[in-house]
Coordinates of C-alpha atoms in Angstrom, one line a residue:
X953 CA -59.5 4.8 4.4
X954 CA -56.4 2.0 4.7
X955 CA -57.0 1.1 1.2
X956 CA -56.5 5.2 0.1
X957 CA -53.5 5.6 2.8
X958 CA -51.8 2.5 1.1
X959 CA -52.2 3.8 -2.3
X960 CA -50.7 7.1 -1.0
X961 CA -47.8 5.3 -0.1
X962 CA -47.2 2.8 -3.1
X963 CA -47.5 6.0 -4.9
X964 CA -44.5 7.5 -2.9
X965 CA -42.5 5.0 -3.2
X966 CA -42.7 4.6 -7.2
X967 CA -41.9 8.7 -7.0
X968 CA -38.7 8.1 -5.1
X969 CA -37.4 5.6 -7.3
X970 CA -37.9 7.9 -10.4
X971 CA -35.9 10.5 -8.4
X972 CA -33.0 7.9 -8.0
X973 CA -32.7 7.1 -11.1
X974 CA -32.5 10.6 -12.3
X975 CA -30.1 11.7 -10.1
X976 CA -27.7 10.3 -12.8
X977 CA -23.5 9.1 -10.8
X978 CA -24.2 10.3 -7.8
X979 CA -26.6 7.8 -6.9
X980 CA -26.8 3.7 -7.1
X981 CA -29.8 1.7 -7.7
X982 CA -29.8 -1.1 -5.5
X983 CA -31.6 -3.0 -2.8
X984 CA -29.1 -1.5 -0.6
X985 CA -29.2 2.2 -1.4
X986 CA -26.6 4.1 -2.0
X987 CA -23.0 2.3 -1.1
X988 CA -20.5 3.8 1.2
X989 CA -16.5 2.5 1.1
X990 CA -14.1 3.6 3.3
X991 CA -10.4 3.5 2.7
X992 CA -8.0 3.1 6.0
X993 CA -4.8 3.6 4.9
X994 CA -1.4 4.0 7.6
X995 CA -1.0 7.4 6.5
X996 CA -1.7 9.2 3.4
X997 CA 2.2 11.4 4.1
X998 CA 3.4 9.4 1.5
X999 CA 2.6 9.1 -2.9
X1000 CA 1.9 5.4 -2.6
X1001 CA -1.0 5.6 -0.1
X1002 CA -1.8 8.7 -1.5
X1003 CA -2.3 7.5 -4.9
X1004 CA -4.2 4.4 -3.9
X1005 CA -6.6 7.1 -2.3
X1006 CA -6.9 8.8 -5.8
X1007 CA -7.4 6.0 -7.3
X1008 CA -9.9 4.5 -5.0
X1009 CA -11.8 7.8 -4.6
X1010 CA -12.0 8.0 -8.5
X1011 CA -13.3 4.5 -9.3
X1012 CA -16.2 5.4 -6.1
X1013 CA -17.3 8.3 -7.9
X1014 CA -17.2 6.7 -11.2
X1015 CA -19.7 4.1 -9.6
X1016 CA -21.4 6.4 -7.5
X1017 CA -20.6 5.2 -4.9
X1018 CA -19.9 7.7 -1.2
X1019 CA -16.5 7.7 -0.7
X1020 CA -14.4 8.2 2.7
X1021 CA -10.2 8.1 3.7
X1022 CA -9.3 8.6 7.2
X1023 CA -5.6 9.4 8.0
X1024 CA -4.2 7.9 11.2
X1025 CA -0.8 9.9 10.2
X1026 CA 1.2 6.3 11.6
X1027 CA -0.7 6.3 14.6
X1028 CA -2.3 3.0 15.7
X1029 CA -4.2 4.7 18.7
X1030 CA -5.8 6.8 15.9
X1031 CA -6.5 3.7 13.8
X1032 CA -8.0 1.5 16.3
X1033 CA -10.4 4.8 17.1
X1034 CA -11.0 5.2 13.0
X1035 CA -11.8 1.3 12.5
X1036 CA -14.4 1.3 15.5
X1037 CA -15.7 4.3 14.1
X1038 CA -16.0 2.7 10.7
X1039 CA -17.9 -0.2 12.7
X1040 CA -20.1 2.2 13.8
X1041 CA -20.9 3.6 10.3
X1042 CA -21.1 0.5 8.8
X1043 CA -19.9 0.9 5.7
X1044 CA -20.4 -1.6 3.2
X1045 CA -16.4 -1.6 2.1
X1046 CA -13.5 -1.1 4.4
X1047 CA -10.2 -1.3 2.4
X1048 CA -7.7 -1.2 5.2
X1049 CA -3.8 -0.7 5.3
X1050 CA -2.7 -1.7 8.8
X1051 CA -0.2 0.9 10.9
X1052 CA 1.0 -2.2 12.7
X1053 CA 0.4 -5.4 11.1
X1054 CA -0.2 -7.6 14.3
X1055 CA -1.5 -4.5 16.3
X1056 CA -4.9 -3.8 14.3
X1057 CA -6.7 -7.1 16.0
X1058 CA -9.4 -5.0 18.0
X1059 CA -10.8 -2.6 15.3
X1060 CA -11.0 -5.7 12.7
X1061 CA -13.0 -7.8 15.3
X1062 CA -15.4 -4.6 15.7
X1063 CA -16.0 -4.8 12.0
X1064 CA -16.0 -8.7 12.0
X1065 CA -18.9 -7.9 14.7
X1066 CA -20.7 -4.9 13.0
X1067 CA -20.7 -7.1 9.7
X1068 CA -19.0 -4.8 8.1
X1069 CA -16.2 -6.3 5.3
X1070 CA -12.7 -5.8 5.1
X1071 CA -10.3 -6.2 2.2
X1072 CA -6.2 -5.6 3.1
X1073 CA -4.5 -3.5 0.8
X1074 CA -0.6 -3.7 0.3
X1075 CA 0.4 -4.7 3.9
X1076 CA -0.7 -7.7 5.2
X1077 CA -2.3 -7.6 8.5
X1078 CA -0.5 -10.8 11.0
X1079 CA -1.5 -14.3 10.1
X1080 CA -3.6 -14.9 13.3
X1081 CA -5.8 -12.1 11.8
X1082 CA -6.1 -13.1 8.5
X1083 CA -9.6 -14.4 9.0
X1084 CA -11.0 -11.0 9.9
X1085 CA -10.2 -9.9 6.4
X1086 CA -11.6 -10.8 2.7
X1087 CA -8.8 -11.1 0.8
X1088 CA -5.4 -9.4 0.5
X1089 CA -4.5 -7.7 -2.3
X1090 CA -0.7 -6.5 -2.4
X1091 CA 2.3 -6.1 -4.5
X1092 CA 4.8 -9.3 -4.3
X1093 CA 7.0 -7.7 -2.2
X1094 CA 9.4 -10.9 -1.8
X1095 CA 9.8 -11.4 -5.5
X1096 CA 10.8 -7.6 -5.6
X1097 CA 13.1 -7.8 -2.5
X1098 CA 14.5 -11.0 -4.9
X1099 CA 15.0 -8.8 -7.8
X1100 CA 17.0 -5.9 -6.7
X1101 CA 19.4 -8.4 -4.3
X1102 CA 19.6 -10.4 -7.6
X1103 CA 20.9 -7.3 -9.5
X1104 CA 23.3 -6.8 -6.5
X1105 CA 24.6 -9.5 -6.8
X1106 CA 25.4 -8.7 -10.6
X1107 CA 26.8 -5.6 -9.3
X1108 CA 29.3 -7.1 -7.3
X1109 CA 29.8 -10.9 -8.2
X1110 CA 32.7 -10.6 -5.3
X1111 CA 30.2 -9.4 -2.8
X1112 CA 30.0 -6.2 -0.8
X1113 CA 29.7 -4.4 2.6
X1114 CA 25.6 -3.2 2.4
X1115 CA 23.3 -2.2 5.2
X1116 CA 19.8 -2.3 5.4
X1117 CA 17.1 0.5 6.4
X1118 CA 14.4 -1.6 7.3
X1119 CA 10.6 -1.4 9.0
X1120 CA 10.2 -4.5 11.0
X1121 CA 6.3 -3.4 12.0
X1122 CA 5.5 -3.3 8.6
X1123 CA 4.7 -7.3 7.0
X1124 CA 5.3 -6.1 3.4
X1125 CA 8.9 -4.4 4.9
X1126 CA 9.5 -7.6 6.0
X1127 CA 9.0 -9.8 2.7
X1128 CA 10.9 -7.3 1.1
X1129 CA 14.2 -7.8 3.0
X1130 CA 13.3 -11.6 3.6
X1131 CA 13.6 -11.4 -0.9
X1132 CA 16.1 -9.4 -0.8
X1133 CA 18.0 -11.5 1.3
X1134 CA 16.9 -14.4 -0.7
X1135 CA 17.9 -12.8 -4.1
X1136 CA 21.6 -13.0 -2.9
X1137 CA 21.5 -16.8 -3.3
X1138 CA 24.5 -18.9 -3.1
X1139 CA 26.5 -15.4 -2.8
X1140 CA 24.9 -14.4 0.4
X1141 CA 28.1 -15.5 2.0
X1142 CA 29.9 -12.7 0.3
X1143 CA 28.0 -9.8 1.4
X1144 CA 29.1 -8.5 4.9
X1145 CA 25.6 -6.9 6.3
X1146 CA 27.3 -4.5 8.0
X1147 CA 24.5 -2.3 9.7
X1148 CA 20.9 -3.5 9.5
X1149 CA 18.4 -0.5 11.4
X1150 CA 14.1 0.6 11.3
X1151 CA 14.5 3.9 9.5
X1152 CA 10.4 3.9 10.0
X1153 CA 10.1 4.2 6.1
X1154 CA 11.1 7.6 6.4
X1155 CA 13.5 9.8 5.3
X1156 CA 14.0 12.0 7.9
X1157 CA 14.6 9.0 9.9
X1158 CA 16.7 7.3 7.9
X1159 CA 19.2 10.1 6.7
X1160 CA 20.4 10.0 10.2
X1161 CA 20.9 6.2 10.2
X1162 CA 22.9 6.3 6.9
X1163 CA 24.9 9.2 7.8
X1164 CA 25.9 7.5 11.4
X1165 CA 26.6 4.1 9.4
X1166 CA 28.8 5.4 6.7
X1167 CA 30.5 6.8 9.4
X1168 CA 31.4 4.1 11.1
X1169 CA 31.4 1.7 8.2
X1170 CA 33.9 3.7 5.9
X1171 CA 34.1 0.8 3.6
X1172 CA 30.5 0.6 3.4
X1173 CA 29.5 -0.5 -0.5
X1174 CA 25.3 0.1 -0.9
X1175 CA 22.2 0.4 1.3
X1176 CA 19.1 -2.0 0.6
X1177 CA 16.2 0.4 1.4
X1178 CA 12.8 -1.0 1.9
X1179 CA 10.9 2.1 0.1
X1180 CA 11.7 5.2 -2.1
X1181 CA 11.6 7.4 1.0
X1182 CA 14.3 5.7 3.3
X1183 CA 16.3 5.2 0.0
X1184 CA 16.2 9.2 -0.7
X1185 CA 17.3 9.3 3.2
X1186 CA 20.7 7.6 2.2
X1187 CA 21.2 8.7 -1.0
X1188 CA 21.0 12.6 0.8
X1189 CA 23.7 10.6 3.3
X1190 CA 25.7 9.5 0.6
X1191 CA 26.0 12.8 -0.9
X1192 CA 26.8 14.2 2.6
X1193 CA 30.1 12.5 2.7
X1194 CA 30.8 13.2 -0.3
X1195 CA 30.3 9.1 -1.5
X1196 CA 28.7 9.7 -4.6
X1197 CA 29.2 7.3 -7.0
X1198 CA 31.2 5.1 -4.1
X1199 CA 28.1 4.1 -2.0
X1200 CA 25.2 3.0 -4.3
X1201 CA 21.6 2.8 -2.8
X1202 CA 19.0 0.0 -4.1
X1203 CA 15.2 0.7 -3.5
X1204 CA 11.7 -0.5 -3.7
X1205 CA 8.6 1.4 -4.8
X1206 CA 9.9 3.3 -8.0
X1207 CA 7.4 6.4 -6.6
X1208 CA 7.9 9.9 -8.8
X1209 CA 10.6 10.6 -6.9
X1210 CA 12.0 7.1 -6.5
X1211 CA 12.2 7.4 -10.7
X1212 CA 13.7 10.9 -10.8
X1213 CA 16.4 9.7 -8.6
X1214 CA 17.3 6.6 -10.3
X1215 CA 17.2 9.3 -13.8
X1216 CA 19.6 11.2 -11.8
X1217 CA 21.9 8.6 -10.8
X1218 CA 21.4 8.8 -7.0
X1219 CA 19.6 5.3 -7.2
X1220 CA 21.5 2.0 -8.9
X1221 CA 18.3 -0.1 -8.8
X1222 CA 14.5 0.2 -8.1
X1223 CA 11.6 -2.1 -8.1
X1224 CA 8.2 -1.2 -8.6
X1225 CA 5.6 -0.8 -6.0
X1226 CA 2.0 -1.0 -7.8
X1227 CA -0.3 0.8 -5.7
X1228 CA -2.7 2.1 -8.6
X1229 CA -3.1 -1.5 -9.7
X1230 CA -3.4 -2.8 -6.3
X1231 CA -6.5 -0.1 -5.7
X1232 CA -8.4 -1.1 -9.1
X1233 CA -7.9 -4.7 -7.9
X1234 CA -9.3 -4.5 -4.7
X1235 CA -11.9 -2.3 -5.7
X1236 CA -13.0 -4.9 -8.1
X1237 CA -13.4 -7.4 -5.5
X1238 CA -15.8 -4.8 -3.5
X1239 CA -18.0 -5.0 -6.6
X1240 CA -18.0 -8.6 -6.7
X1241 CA -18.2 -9.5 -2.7
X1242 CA -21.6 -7.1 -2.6
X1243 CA -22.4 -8.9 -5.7
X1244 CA -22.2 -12.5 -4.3
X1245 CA -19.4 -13.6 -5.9
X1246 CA -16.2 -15.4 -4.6
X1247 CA -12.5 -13.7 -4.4
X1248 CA -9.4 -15.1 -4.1
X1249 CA -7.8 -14.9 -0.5
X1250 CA -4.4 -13.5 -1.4
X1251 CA -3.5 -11.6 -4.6
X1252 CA 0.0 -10.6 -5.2
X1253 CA 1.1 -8.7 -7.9
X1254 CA 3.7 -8.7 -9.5
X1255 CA 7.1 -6.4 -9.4
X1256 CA 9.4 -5.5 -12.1
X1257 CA 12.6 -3.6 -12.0
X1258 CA 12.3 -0.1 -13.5
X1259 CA 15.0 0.8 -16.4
X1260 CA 16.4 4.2 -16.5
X1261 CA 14.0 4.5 -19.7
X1262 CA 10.6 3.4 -18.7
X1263 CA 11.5 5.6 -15.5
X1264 CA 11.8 8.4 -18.0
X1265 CA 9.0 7.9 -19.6
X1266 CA 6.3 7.3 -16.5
X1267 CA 8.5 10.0 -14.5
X1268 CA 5.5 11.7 -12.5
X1269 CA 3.5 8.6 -12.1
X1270 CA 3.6 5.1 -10.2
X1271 CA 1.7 2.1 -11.7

């Protein structure tokens, strides 16, 4: 009777892996089952996180693999509840983008504990939490802070009264001004910082800033925005008072809109932001961590300032 009830059973079995393999994408064929990867991003109200979801969710079903984003809309309450909750799931792959770099600690210690692994996207999470995390992967946000204070500087070789809409919360903010800053070189002396605020990466936000420090900065020469969206913020400032073509506005991210608005003229310079690459990247490394291979701990790549032409050309898309 054991002997017949075993056979049963072996016979199950063989019967449900012939129904795995037939059901075709949907469905991976591993010792694991059927892989689950989450993607945690600090919002999705913005093209750059929301590509990186399109593009994550479009390599997952390409590979079959189940596929979930939770929004925490900038909220770190929210993401410290969603990363728990992603403990709880266990997911195989969490690809996280922290709301506050250094604020994230508890959620990535319930996933170090659930055994559950994390690669950073884009922002950094702090240093003393780098250990809870894979790897990573990012644009070089300091080498494209470098580039667009480098073409400031070519802009005005006798320097200039700028401010700076920044997001000090944010580690990849950071680099970007800390570049930026660095870009100026032996000419930093020239430039007279004249206003330096958060405008929270946001252009609602920040088209208040700009318009209150052209105000009282009549003088006032550019802005170094850290993204597209607090740059659109200033440029809309700029046209306020009537400054157009008087005040230009330098940016990061070279998003759709970031493009159309350096076509337009309301932008001098942009660099690129890379989220699509940064997503295939990272999603690369997934396949090869559950695959037991080794990744590198830190990928950044690289940045490029985008030419009125090539802007033209990749108008509705980032890169």
């Amino acid at each position: 009777m054991k002997k017949k009830v075993l056979v049963i059973l072996l016979l199950s079995l063989m019967l449900f892996s012939v129904q795995v393999f037939a059901n075709g994408k949907k469905e991976v064929v591993s010792n694991k089952g059927q892989l689950r990867f989450a993607f945690l991003p600090n919002t999705q109200n913005n093209t750059f996180q929301s590509t990186m979801n399109d593009t994550f969710k479009a390599l997952c079903e390409a590979n079959g693999i189940d596929y979930t984003c939770l929004d925490p809309d900038y909220d770190l309450n929210t993401q410290l509840n969603q990363l728990s909750d992603a403990a709880i799931q266990k997911f195989d792959m969490v690809f996280i983008i922290p709301v506050d770099s250094n604020g994230i600690t508890a959620g990535l210690m319930e996933l170090k504990a659930a055994k559950v692994p994390v690669i950073n996207v884009d922002t950094s999470v702090g240093k003393d939490d780098l250990p809870l995390v894979l790897s990573v992967v990012a644009t070089d946000c300091f080498q494209a802070g470098q580039l667009v204070g480098a073409e400031m500087v070519k802009n005005y070789p006798d320097g200039a009264n700028i401010a700076i809409l920044d997001f000090p919360s944010n580690e990849s903010c950071i680099d970007r001004v800390n570049g930026f800053l660095d870009g100026l070189k032996v000419n930093k002396s020239k430039f007279t910082i004249v206003a330096q605020q958060d405008g929270a990466a946001a252009l609602d936000v920040s088209i208040g800033l700009a318009e209150d420090i052209i105000t009282a900065n009549p003088t006032i020469d550019a802005f170094f925005c850290i993204n597209d969206p607090s740059a659109l913020g200033a440029a809309a400032a700029v046209k306020s008072a009537n400054k157009s073509g008087q005040i230009a506005v330098y940016s990061i991210d070279a998003s759709p809109d970031g493009k159309k608005a350096l076509v337009e003229g309301d932008f001098a310079v942009v660099a690129a932001q890379v989220p699509i690459e940064i997503a295939k990247y990272a999603f690369q490394q997934a396949l090869d961590v559950l695959d037991g291979k080794q990744i590198k701990k830190s990928v950044y790549l690289a940045s490029h300032l985008v030419t009125v032409e090539e802007a033209k050309k990749t108008l509705n898309d980032w890169q």
